[in-house]
Amino acid sequence: MSTTHSERLRGLLEPLVSAKGLDLEEIEVSRAGRRRVLRIVVDSDDGVDLDACAELSRTISTTLDETDVMGEDEYQLEVTSPGADRPLTERRHYERAVGRLAKIQLHEGGEDGGGEFVARILAVDEEGLDLEVPGVKGRKPTARRVEFASIAKARVELEFNRKDKKEEEA
């Protein structure tokens, strides 16, 4: 997808997504046989449910039908929320992951010395993250501060035995 086409799509879709109280995370156009697939990933602080995706899909479909931004070729529209394995790239992604475990890979040779580790995100501010690194073999967890500039990659780790926030509050 060309930059111009991507910018046109983003300019058209972002107001529609924002009007529903959601963030437009990603737009991807790919090929599936002879057909194109327009995949739109949306998210919010509270997550996105299936009904919100369906409603937004109808709104986007109507808008796209009224414009020529997708051209004359057939395409399939997918509106979805980010998967659990989505990389953390924006500050808002980290804020939404507070309380969760994340695998963090640091830039090699940086102030933090590089490497990869798993830690729980405790807090997020303008510069970086406050983390709790789990203790190994009975040791206590340790606090760690990591600046955004030091992070090469980060991704939420799935926890199958983690209590949901709502369960904890009940």
Short mmCIF file of N, CA and C in Angstrom, two decimals:
data_model
loop_
_atom_site.label_atom_id
_atom_site.label_comp_id
_atom_site.label_asym_id
_atom_site.label_seq_id
_atom_site.Cartn_x
_atom_site.Cartn_y
_atom_site.Cartn_z
N MET A 1 0.86 -1.17 0.00
CA MET A 1 0.00 0.00 0.00
C MET A 1 0.90 1.23 0.00
N SER A 2 0.65 2.11 -0.92
CA SER A 2 1.49 3.31 -1.01
C SER A 2 1.23 4.23 0.17
N THR A 3 2.20 5.08 0.43
CA THR A 3 2.08 6.02 1.54
C THR A 3 0.88 6.94 1.32
N THR A 4 0.68 7.38 0.10
CA THR A 4 -0.44 8.27 -0.20
C THR A 4 -1.77 7.57 0.05
N HIS A 5 -1.88 6.31 -0.41
CA HIS A 5 -3.10 5.55 -0.20
C HIS A 5 -3.34 5.32 1.30
N SER A 6 -2.28 5.00 2.02
CA SER A 6 -2.36 4.79 3.45
C SER A 6 -2.81 6.06 4.16
N GLU A 7 -2.24 7.20 3.76
CA GLU A 7 -2.63 8.48 4.36
C GLU A 7 -4.08 8.82 4.07
N ARG A 8 -4.54 8.53 2.85
CA ARG A 8 -5.94 8.79 2.49
C ARG A 8 -6.88 7.94 3.34
N LEU A 9 -6.53 6.66 3.46
CA LEU A 9 -7.35 5.76 4.27
C LEU A 9 -7.38 6.23 5.72
N ARG A 10 -6.21 6.54 6.27
CA ARG A 10 -6.13 6.98 7.67
C ARG A 10 -6.95 8.27 7.85
N GLY A 11 -6.81 9.22 6.94
CA GLY A 11 -7.56 10.47 7.03
C GLY A 11 -9.07 10.26 6.99
N LEU A 12 -9.51 9.27 6.23
CA LEU A 12 -10.93 8.96 6.11
C LEU A 12 -11.44 8.18 7.33
N LEU A 13 -10.63 7.24 7.81
CA LEU A 13 -11.10 6.32 8.85
C LEU A 13 -10.90 6.82 10.27
N GLU A 14 -9.85 7.59 10.50
CA GLU A 14 -9.55 8.02 11.88
C GLU A 14 -10.72 8.75 12.54
N PRO A 15 -11.37 9.70 11.85
CA PRO A 15 -12.52 10.38 12.50
C PRO A 15 -13.67 9.42 12.82
N LEU A 16 -13.89 8.41 11.97
CA LEU A 16 -14.95 7.44 12.22
C LEU A 16 -14.65 6.61 13.46
N VAL A 17 -13.39 6.19 13.57
CA VAL A 17 -12.96 5.37 14.71
C VAL A 17 -13.00 6.21 15.99
N SER A 18 -12.49 7.44 15.93
CA SER A 18 -12.47 8.33 17.09
C SER A 18 -13.89 8.64 17.58
N ALA A 19 -14.83 8.78 16.65
CA ALA A 19 -16.21 9.07 17.01
C ALA A 19 -16.82 7.95 17.85
N LYS A 20 -16.29 6.76 17.74
CA LYS A 20 -16.77 5.61 18.53
C LYS A 20 -15.99 5.47 19.83
N GLY A 21 -15.08 6.43 20.11
CA GLY A 21 -14.29 6.38 21.33
C GLY A 21 -13.15 5.38 21.27
N LEU A 22 -12.67 5.07 20.07
CA LEU A 22 -11.63 4.08 19.87
C LEU A 22 -10.38 4.73 19.27
N ASP A 23 -9.25 4.01 19.35
CA ASP A 23 -8.00 4.44 18.72
C ASP A 23 -7.77 3.59 17.49
N LEU A 24 -7.39 4.22 16.39
CA LEU A 24 -7.02 3.51 15.17
C LEU A 24 -5.56 3.10 15.31
N GLU A 25 -5.32 1.81 15.49
CA GLU A 25 -3.97 1.31 15.73
C GLU A 25 -3.23 0.98 14.43
N GLU A 26 -3.94 0.38 13.48
CA GLU A 26 -3.26 -0.10 12.29
C GLU A 26 -4.22 -0.22 11.13
N ILE A 27 -3.72 0.06 9.92
CA ILE A 27 -4.46 -0.18 8.68
C ILE A 27 -3.53 -1.00 7.80
N GLU A 28 -4.06 -2.10 7.29
CA GLU A 28 -3.24 -2.97 6.45
C GLU A 28 -4.06 -3.42 5.25
N VAL A 29 -3.50 -3.28 4.06
CA VAL A 29 -4.14 -3.80 2.86
C VAL A 29 -3.24 -4.90 2.33
N SER A 30 -3.83 -6.10 2.14
CA SER A 30 -3.05 -7.23 1.64
C SER A 30 -3.87 -7.96 0.58
N ARG A 31 -3.25 -8.93 -0.05
CA ARG A 31 -3.92 -9.73 -1.07
C ARG A 31 -4.29 -11.09 -0.51
N ALA A 32 -5.47 -11.56 -0.88
CA ALA A 32 -5.91 -12.92 -0.58
C ALA A 32 -6.50 -13.47 -1.88
N GLY A 33 -5.63 -14.07 -2.67
CA GLY A 33 -6.05 -14.51 -4.01
C GLY A 33 -6.26 -13.29 -4.89
N ARG A 34 -7.41 -13.24 -5.55
CA ARG A 34 -7.71 -12.08 -6.42
C ARG A 34 -8.27 -10.90 -5.63
N ARG A 35 -8.67 -11.17 -4.43
CA ARG A 35 -9.32 -10.16 -3.60
C ARG A 35 -8.31 -9.48 -2.68
N ARG A 36 -8.58 -8.22 -2.36
CA ARG A 36 -7.77 -7.52 -1.37
C ARG A 36 -8.47 -7.61 -0.02
N VAL A 37 -7.68 -7.52 1.04
CA VAL A 37 -8.21 -7.52 2.40
C VAL A 37 -7.78 -6.20 3.05
N LEU A 38 -8.76 -5.44 3.53
CA LEU A 38 -8.50 -4.22 4.28
C LEU A 38 -8.72 -4.57 5.74
N ARG A 39 -7.63 -4.61 6.50
CA ARG A 39 -7.69 -4.97 7.92
C ARG A 39 -7.47 -3.71 8.74
N ILE A 40 -8.42 -3.41 9.61
CA ILE A 40 -8.36 -2.23 10.46
C ILE A 40 -8.35 -2.70 11.91
N VAL A 41 -7.29 -2.31 12.64
CA VAL A 41 -7.14 -2.71 14.03
C VAL A 41 -7.44 -1.50 14.91
N VAL A 42 -8.38 -1.68 15.85
CA VAL A 42 -8.79 -0.61 16.76
C VAL A 42 -8.66 -1.09 18.20
N ASP A 43 -8.52 -0.14 19.11
CA ASP A 43 -8.39 -0.49 20.53
C ASP A 43 -8.89 0.68 21.36
N SER A 44 -9.03 0.45 22.66
CA SER A 44 -9.37 1.51 23.60
C SER A 44 -8.82 1.12 24.97
N ASP A 45 -8.89 2.03 25.91
CA ASP A 45 -8.42 1.75 27.26
C ASP A 45 -9.19 0.60 27.90
N ASP A 46 -10.44 0.43 27.51
CA ASP A 46 -11.28 -0.63 28.07
C ASP A 46 -11.36 -1.86 27.18
N GLY A 47 -10.56 -1.89 26.12
CA GLY A 47 -10.63 -2.99 25.17
C GLY A 47 -11.75 -2.74 24.16
N VAL A 48 -11.93 -3.69 23.26
CA VAL A 48 -12.94 -3.55 22.22
C VAL A 48 -13.72 -4.86 22.15
N ASP A 49 -15.05 -4.77 22.22
CA ASP A 49 -15.83 -5.99 22.13
C ASP A 49 -16.32 -6.22 20.70
N LEU A 50 -16.88 -7.38 20.48
CA LEU A 50 -17.33 -7.79 19.16
C LEU A 50 -18.41 -6.85 18.61
N ASP A 51 -19.31 -6.41 19.47
CA ASP A 51 -20.38 -5.51 19.02
C ASP A 51 -19.81 -4.19 18.51
N ALA A 52 -18.80 -3.66 19.20
CA ALA A 52 -18.18 -2.40 18.77
C ALA A 52 -17.50 -2.58 17.42
N CYS A 53 -16.83 -3.72 17.23
CA CYS A 53 -16.18 -4.00 15.94
C CYS A 53 -17.22 -4.10 14.82
N ALA A 54 -18.32 -4.79 15.09
CA ALA A 54 -19.37 -4.96 14.08
C ALA A 54 -20.00 -3.62 13.71
N GLU A 55 -20.29 -2.81 14.71
CA GLU A 55 -20.90 -1.49 14.46
C GLU A 55 -19.95 -0.60 13.66
N LEU A 56 -18.68 -0.59 14.05
CA LEU A 56 -17.69 0.21 13.34
C LEU A 56 -17.49 -0.31 11.92
N SER A 57 -17.53 -1.61 11.74
CA SER A 57 -17.40 -2.22 10.42
C SER A 57 -18.50 -1.73 9.47
N ARG A 58 -19.73 -1.68 9.97
CA ARG A 58 -20.85 -1.19 9.15
C ARG A 58 -20.65 0.28 8.76
N THR A 59 -20.21 1.09 9.73
CA THR A 59 -19.98 2.51 9.48
C THR A 59 -18.87 2.70 8.44
N ILE A 60 -17.76 1.98 8.61
CA ILE A 60 -16.63 2.09 7.69
C ILE A 60 -17.03 1.60 6.30
N SER A 61 -17.76 0.49 6.23
CA SER A 61 -18.18 -0.06 4.95
C SER A 61 -19.02 0.95 4.17
N THR A 62 -19.96 1.57 4.85
CA THR A 62 -20.81 2.58 4.20
C THR A 62 -19.97 3.74 3.69
N THR A 63 -19.05 4.21 4.51
CA THR A 63 -18.19 5.34 4.13
C THR A 63 -17.30 4.97 2.94
N LEU A 64 -16.72 3.78 2.97
CA LEU A 64 -15.85 3.36 1.86
C LEU A 64 -16.64 3.21 0.57
N ASP A 65 -17.89 2.73 0.66
CA ASP A 65 -18.74 2.59 -0.52
C ASP A 65 -19.06 3.95 -1.14
N GLU A 66 -19.07 5.00 -0.32
CA GLU A 66 -19.39 6.35 -0.81
C GLU A 66 -18.18 7.06 -1.40
N THR A 67 -16.98 6.47 -1.26
CA THR A 67 -15.76 7.10 -1.77
C THR A 67 -15.08 6.15 -2.77
N ASP A 68 -14.03 6.65 -3.40
CA ASP A 68 -13.27 5.82 -4.34
C ASP A 68 -11.92 5.40 -3.76
N VAL A 69 -11.74 5.54 -2.45
CA VAL A 69 -10.44 5.31 -1.83
C VAL A 69 -9.95 3.87 -2.01
N MET A 70 -10.86 2.89 -2.13
CA MET A 70 -10.44 1.50 -2.34
C MET A 70 -10.48 1.10 -3.81
N GLY A 71 -10.82 2.04 -4.68
CA GLY A 71 -10.84 1.73 -6.11
C GLY A 71 -12.03 0.85 -6.47
N GLU A 72 -11.94 0.25 -7.66
CA GLU A 72 -13.04 -0.56 -8.18
C GLU A 72 -12.91 -2.04 -7.83
N ASP A 73 -11.70 -2.49 -7.46
CA ASP A 73 -11.49 -3.91 -7.18
C ASP A 73 -12.22 -4.33 -5.91
N GLU A 74 -12.61 -5.63 -5.89
CA GLU A 74 -13.27 -6.17 -4.70
C GLU A 74 -12.28 -6.19 -3.53
N TYR A 75 -12.84 -6.04 -2.35
CA TYR A 75 -12.02 -6.16 -1.14
C TYR A 75 -12.88 -6.69 -0.01
N GLN A 76 -12.22 -7.27 0.96
CA GLN A 76 -12.89 -7.75 2.16
C GLN A 76 -12.48 -6.85 3.30
N LEU A 77 -13.43 -6.39 4.09
CA LEU A 77 -13.17 -5.50 5.21
C LEU A 77 -13.14 -6.30 6.51
N GLU A 78 -12.07 -6.14 7.29
CA GLU A 78 -11.97 -6.76 8.61
C GLU A 78 -11.71 -5.65 9.63
N VAL A 79 -12.54 -5.55 10.63
CA VAL A 79 -12.33 -4.63 11.74
C VAL A 79 -12.11 -5.51 12.97
N THR A 80 -10.98 -5.32 13.62
CA THR A 80 -10.61 -6.21 14.71
C THR A 80 -9.88 -5.46 15.82
N SER A 81 -9.75 -6.12 16.95
CA SER A 81 -8.95 -5.57 18.04
C SER A 81 -7.57 -6.20 17.95
N PRO A 82 -6.57 -5.59 18.58
CA PRO A 82 -5.23 -6.16 18.52
C PRO A 82 -5.18 -7.50 19.26
N GLY A 83 -4.37 -8.38 18.78
CA GLY A 83 -4.22 -9.67 19.43
C GLY A 83 -3.39 -9.54 20.70
N ALA A 84 -3.39 -10.59 21.48
CA ALA A 84 -2.63 -10.59 22.74
C ALA A 84 -1.14 -10.47 22.49
N ASP A 85 -0.70 -10.85 21.29
CA ASP A 85 0.74 -10.83 21.00
C ASP A 85 1.19 -9.55 20.30
N ARG A 86 0.34 -8.56 20.29
CA ARG A 86 0.67 -7.31 19.64
C ARG A 86 1.86 -6.64 20.34
N PRO A 87 2.80 -6.13 19.56
CA PRO A 87 3.93 -5.41 20.18
C PRO A 87 3.46 -4.13 20.87
N LEU A 88 4.12 -3.78 21.95
CA LEU A 88 3.87 -2.52 22.65
C LEU A 88 4.77 -1.48 22.00
N THR A 89 4.18 -0.51 21.33
CA THR A 89 4.98 0.48 20.61
C THR A 89 4.67 1.92 21.01
N GLU A 90 3.49 2.16 21.51
CA GLU A 90 3.06 3.51 21.89
C GLU A 90 2.90 3.58 23.41
N ARG A 91 3.02 4.77 23.95
CA ARG A 91 2.85 4.93 25.40
C ARG A 91 1.50 4.39 25.85
N ARG A 92 0.45 4.64 25.07
CA ARG A 92 -0.88 4.17 25.46
C ARG A 92 -0.95 2.65 25.54
N HIS A 93 -0.14 1.94 24.71
CA HIS A 93 -0.10 0.48 24.79
C HIS A 93 0.42 0.03 26.16
N TYR A 94 1.48 0.71 26.60
CA TYR A 94 2.06 0.38 27.91
C TYR A 94 1.08 0.71 29.03
N GLU A 95 0.39 1.85 28.91
CA GLU A 95 -0.58 2.23 29.94
C GLU A 95 -1.69 1.21 30.06
N ARG A 96 -2.12 0.67 28.92
CA ARG A 96 -3.17 -0.35 28.93
C ARG A 96 -2.67 -1.68 29.49
N ALA A 97 -1.36 -1.85 29.52
CA ALA A 97 -0.77 -3.10 30.01
C ALA A 97 -0.31 -3.02 31.47
N VAL A 98 -0.62 -1.92 32.16
CA VAL A 98 -0.23 -1.80 33.57
C VAL A 98 -0.84 -2.97 34.34
N GLY A 99 -0.01 -3.62 35.16
CA GLY A 99 -0.44 -4.77 35.94
C GLY A 99 -0.15 -6.09 35.24
N ARG A 100 0.25 -6.04 33.99
CA ARG A 100 0.51 -7.27 33.23
C ARG A 100 2.00 -7.52 33.09
N LEU A 101 2.34 -8.78 32.82
CA LEU A 101 3.73 -9.13 32.54
C LEU A 101 4.05 -8.79 31.09
N ALA A 102 5.27 -8.33 30.86
CA ALA A 102 5.72 -8.02 29.51
C ALA A 102 7.13 -8.55 29.31
N LYS A 103 7.41 -9.02 28.11
CA LYS A 103 8.77 -9.41 27.75
C LYS A 103 9.37 -8.18 27.08
N ILE A 104 10.47 -7.71 27.63
CA ILE A 104 11.08 -6.47 27.17
C ILE A 104 12.49 -6.76 26.68
N GLN A 105 12.77 -6.33 25.47
CA GLN A 105 14.11 -6.46 24.91
C GLN A 105 14.70 -5.06 24.80
N LEU A 106 15.88 -4.89 25.38
CA LEU A 106 16.54 -3.59 25.38
C LEU A 106 17.53 -3.49 24.22
N HIS A 107 17.79 -2.26 23.79
CA HIS A 107 18.80 -2.03 22.76
C HIS A 107 20.17 -2.47 23.28
N GLU A 108 20.92 -3.15 22.45
CA GLU A 108 22.27 -3.57 22.84
C GLU A 108 23.16 -2.35 22.99
N GLY A 109 24.00 -2.36 23.99
CA GLY A 109 24.96 -1.27 24.18
C GLY A 109 24.37 -0.01 24.77
N GLY A 110 23.09 -0.04 25.14
CA GLY A 110 22.47 1.15 25.73
C GLY A 110 22.83 1.27 27.20
N GLU A 111 22.29 2.30 27.83
CA GLU A 111 22.55 2.54 29.25
C GLU A 111 22.14 1.35 30.11
N ASP A 112 21.05 0.67 29.70
CA ASP A 112 20.56 -0.46 30.49
C ASP A 112 21.29 -1.76 30.16
N GLY A 113 22.25 -1.71 29.24
CA GLY A 113 23.09 -2.86 28.95
C GLY A 113 22.52 -3.90 28.00
N GLY A 114 21.37 -3.67 27.44
CA GLY A 114 20.81 -4.63 26.51
C GLY A 114 20.20 -5.83 27.22
N GLY A 115 19.87 -6.84 26.44
CA GLY A 115 19.31 -8.06 27.00
C GLY A 115 17.80 -8.08 26.95
N GLU A 116 17.26 -9.19 27.45
CA GLU A 116 15.82 -9.40 27.43
C GLU A 116 15.40 -9.93 28.79
N PHE A 117 14.24 -9.50 29.27
CA PHE A 117 13.74 -9.97 30.56
C PHE A 117 12.22 -9.83 30.58
N VAL A 118 11.62 -10.49 31.56
CA VAL A 118 10.17 -10.41 31.76
C VAL A 118 9.93 -9.67 33.06
N ALA A 119 8.99 -8.74 33.05
CA ALA A 119 8.68 -7.96 34.24
C ALA A 119 7.22 -7.51 34.20
N ARG A 120 6.69 -7.20 35.37
CA ARG A 120 5.33 -6.68 35.47
C ARG A 120 5.38 -5.16 35.37
N ILE A 121 4.53 -4.58 34.54
CA ILE A 121 4.48 -3.13 34.38
C ILE A 121 3.66 -2.56 35.53
N LEU A 122 4.31 -1.72 36.35
CA LEU A 122 3.64 -1.14 37.51
C LEU A 122 3.11 0.26 37.23
N ALA A 123 3.88 1.05 36.48
CA ALA A 123 3.48 2.43 36.20
C ALA A 123 4.15 2.90 34.91
N VAL A 124 3.52 3.88 34.28
CA VAL A 124 4.02 4.45 33.03
C VAL A 124 3.97 5.96 33.16
N ASP A 125 5.05 6.64 32.74
CA ASP A 125 5.03 8.10 32.70
C ASP A 125 5.61 8.56 31.36
N GLU A 126 5.90 9.84 31.25
CA GLU A 126 6.38 10.40 29.98
C GLU A 126 7.67 9.77 29.48
N GLU A 127 8.57 9.40 30.40
CA GLU A 127 9.90 8.91 30.01
C GLU A 127 10.02 7.40 29.92
N GLY A 128 9.22 6.66 30.69
CA GLY A 128 9.40 5.22 30.67
C GLY A 128 8.51 4.46 31.62
N LEU A 129 9.03 3.30 32.08
CA LEU A 129 8.24 2.35 32.85
C LEU A 129 8.87 2.06 34.20
N ASP A 130 8.01 1.87 35.19
CA ASP A 130 8.44 1.31 36.47
C ASP A 130 7.99 -0.14 36.44
N LEU A 131 8.95 -1.04 36.68
CA LEU A 131 8.70 -2.46 36.54
C LEU A 131 8.99 -3.22 37.82
N GLU A 132 8.41 -4.40 37.92
CA GLU A 132 8.74 -5.32 38.98
C GLU A 132 9.21 -6.62 38.31
N VAL A 133 10.49 -6.93 38.51
CA VAL A 133 11.06 -8.14 37.93
C VAL A 133 10.86 -9.26 38.93
N PRO A 134 10.15 -10.33 38.54
CA PRO A 134 9.89 -11.43 39.47
C PRO A 134 11.20 -12.04 39.98
N GLY A 135 11.17 -12.45 41.25
CA GLY A 135 12.33 -13.11 41.83
C GLY A 135 12.47 -14.52 41.28
N VAL A 136 13.68 -15.01 41.24
CA VAL A 136 13.95 -16.36 40.74
C VAL A 136 14.30 -17.25 41.92
N LYS A 137 13.75 -18.45 41.92
CA LYS A 137 14.04 -19.45 42.95
C LYS A 137 13.84 -18.92 44.38
N GLY A 138 12.64 -18.37 44.63
CA GLY A 138 12.30 -17.93 45.97
C GLY A 138 12.78 -16.54 46.35
N ARG A 139 13.52 -15.89 45.49
CA ARG A 139 13.99 -14.53 45.81
C ARG A 139 12.85 -13.53 45.63
N LYS A 140 12.96 -12.41 46.32
CA LYS A 140 11.95 -11.37 46.23
C LYS A 140 12.04 -10.66 44.87
N PRO A 141 10.89 -10.15 44.39
CA PRO A 141 10.92 -9.36 43.16
C PRO A 141 11.74 -8.08 43.36
N THR A 142 12.28 -7.55 42.28
CA THR A 142 13.07 -6.31 42.35
C THR A 142 12.44 -5.25 41.47
N ALA A 143 12.57 -4.01 41.89
CA ALA A 143 12.07 -2.87 41.12
C ALA A 143 13.09 -2.51 40.05
N ARG A 144 12.59 -2.07 38.91
CA ARG A 144 13.48 -1.66 37.83
C ARG A 144 12.81 -0.53 37.04
N ARG A 145 13.60 0.42 36.64
CA ARG A 145 13.13 1.55 35.82
C ARG A 145 13.74 1.40 34.44
N VAL A 146 12.93 1.52 33.40
CA VAL A 146 13.41 1.44 32.03
C VAL A 146 12.84 2.62 31.24
N GLU A 147 13.72 3.34 30.58
CA GLU A 147 13.30 4.46 29.74
C GLU A 147 12.80 3.93 28.39
N PHE A 148 11.82 4.60 27.80
CA PHE A 148 11.30 4.19 26.49
C PHE A 148 12.42 4.10 25.45
N ALA A 149 13.36 5.03 25.49
CA ALA A 149 14.44 5.06 24.51
C ALA A 149 15.32 3.82 24.57
N SER A 150 15.31 3.11 25.69
CA SER A 150 16.14 1.90 25.85
C SER A 150 15.45 0.65 25.31
N ILE A 151 14.15 0.73 25.05
CA ILE A 151 13.39 -0.45 24.66
C ILE A 151 13.46 -0.67 23.15
N ALA A 152 13.96 -1.84 22.76
CA ALA A 152 14.00 -2.22 21.34
C ALA A 152 12.66 -2.86 20.95
N LYS A 153 12.15 -3.77 21.80
CA LYS A 153 10.89 -4.45 21.56
C LYS A 153 10.23 -4.78 22.89
N ALA A 154 8.91 -4.79 22.89
CA ALA A 154 8.18 -5.21 24.09
C ALA A 154 6.86 -5.82 23.65
N ARG A 155 6.42 -6.80 24.44
CA ARG A 155 5.18 -7.51 24.12
C ARG A 155 4.61 -8.06 25.42
N VAL A 156 3.29 -8.03 25.56
CA VAL A 156 2.64 -8.59 26.74
C VAL A 156 2.81 -10.10 26.74
N GLU A 157 3.11 -10.65 27.90
CA GLU A 157 3.20 -12.10 28.08
C GLU A 157 1.85 -12.61 28.57
N LEU A 158 1.37 -13.67 27.98
CA LEU A 158 0.11 -14.25 28.41
C LEU A 158 0.29 -14.95 29.76
N GLU A 159 -0.65 -14.71 30.66
CA GLU A 159 -0.63 -15.35 31.97
C GLU A 159 -1.93 -16.12 32.13
N PHE A 160 -1.83 -17.43 32.18
CA PHE A 160 -3.03 -18.25 32.27
C PHE A 160 -3.58 -18.34 33.69
N ASN A 161 -2.75 -18.05 34.69
CA ASN A 161 -3.22 -18.14 36.07
C ASN A 161 -3.40 -16.76 36.70
N ARG A 162 -3.37 -15.71 35.91
CA ARG A 162 -3.50 -14.34 36.41
C ARG A 162 -4.96 -14.04 36.70
N LYS A 163 -5.23 -13.42 37.84
CA LYS A 163 -6.58 -12.99 38.17
C LYS A 163 -6.91 -11.75 37.37
N ASP A 164 -8.11 -11.68 36.89
CA ASP A 164 -8.60 -10.52 36.16
C ASP A 164 -8.78 -9.37 37.15
N LYS A 165 -8.56 -8.14 36.70
CA LYS A 165 -8.73 -6.96 37.56
C LYS A 165 -10.10 -6.94 38.19
N LYS A 166 -11.13 -7.30 37.42
CA LYS A 166 -12.50 -7.27 37.93
C LYS A 166 -12.69 -8.29 39.05
N GLU A 167 -12.03 -9.45 38.94
CA GLU A 167 -12.09 -10.46 39.99
C GLU A 167 -11.44 -9.95 41.26
N GLU A 168 -10.31 -9.26 41.11
CA GLU A 168 -9.58 -8.75 42.26
C GLU A 168 -10.38 -7.68 43.00
N GLU A 169 -11.13 -6.87 42.24
CA GLU A 169 -11.89 -5.77 42.83
C GLU A 169 -13.16 -6.28 43.55
N ALA A 170 -13.65 -7.44 43.14
CA ALA A 170 -14.90 -7.99 43.71
C ALA A 170 -14.72 -8.46 45.13
#
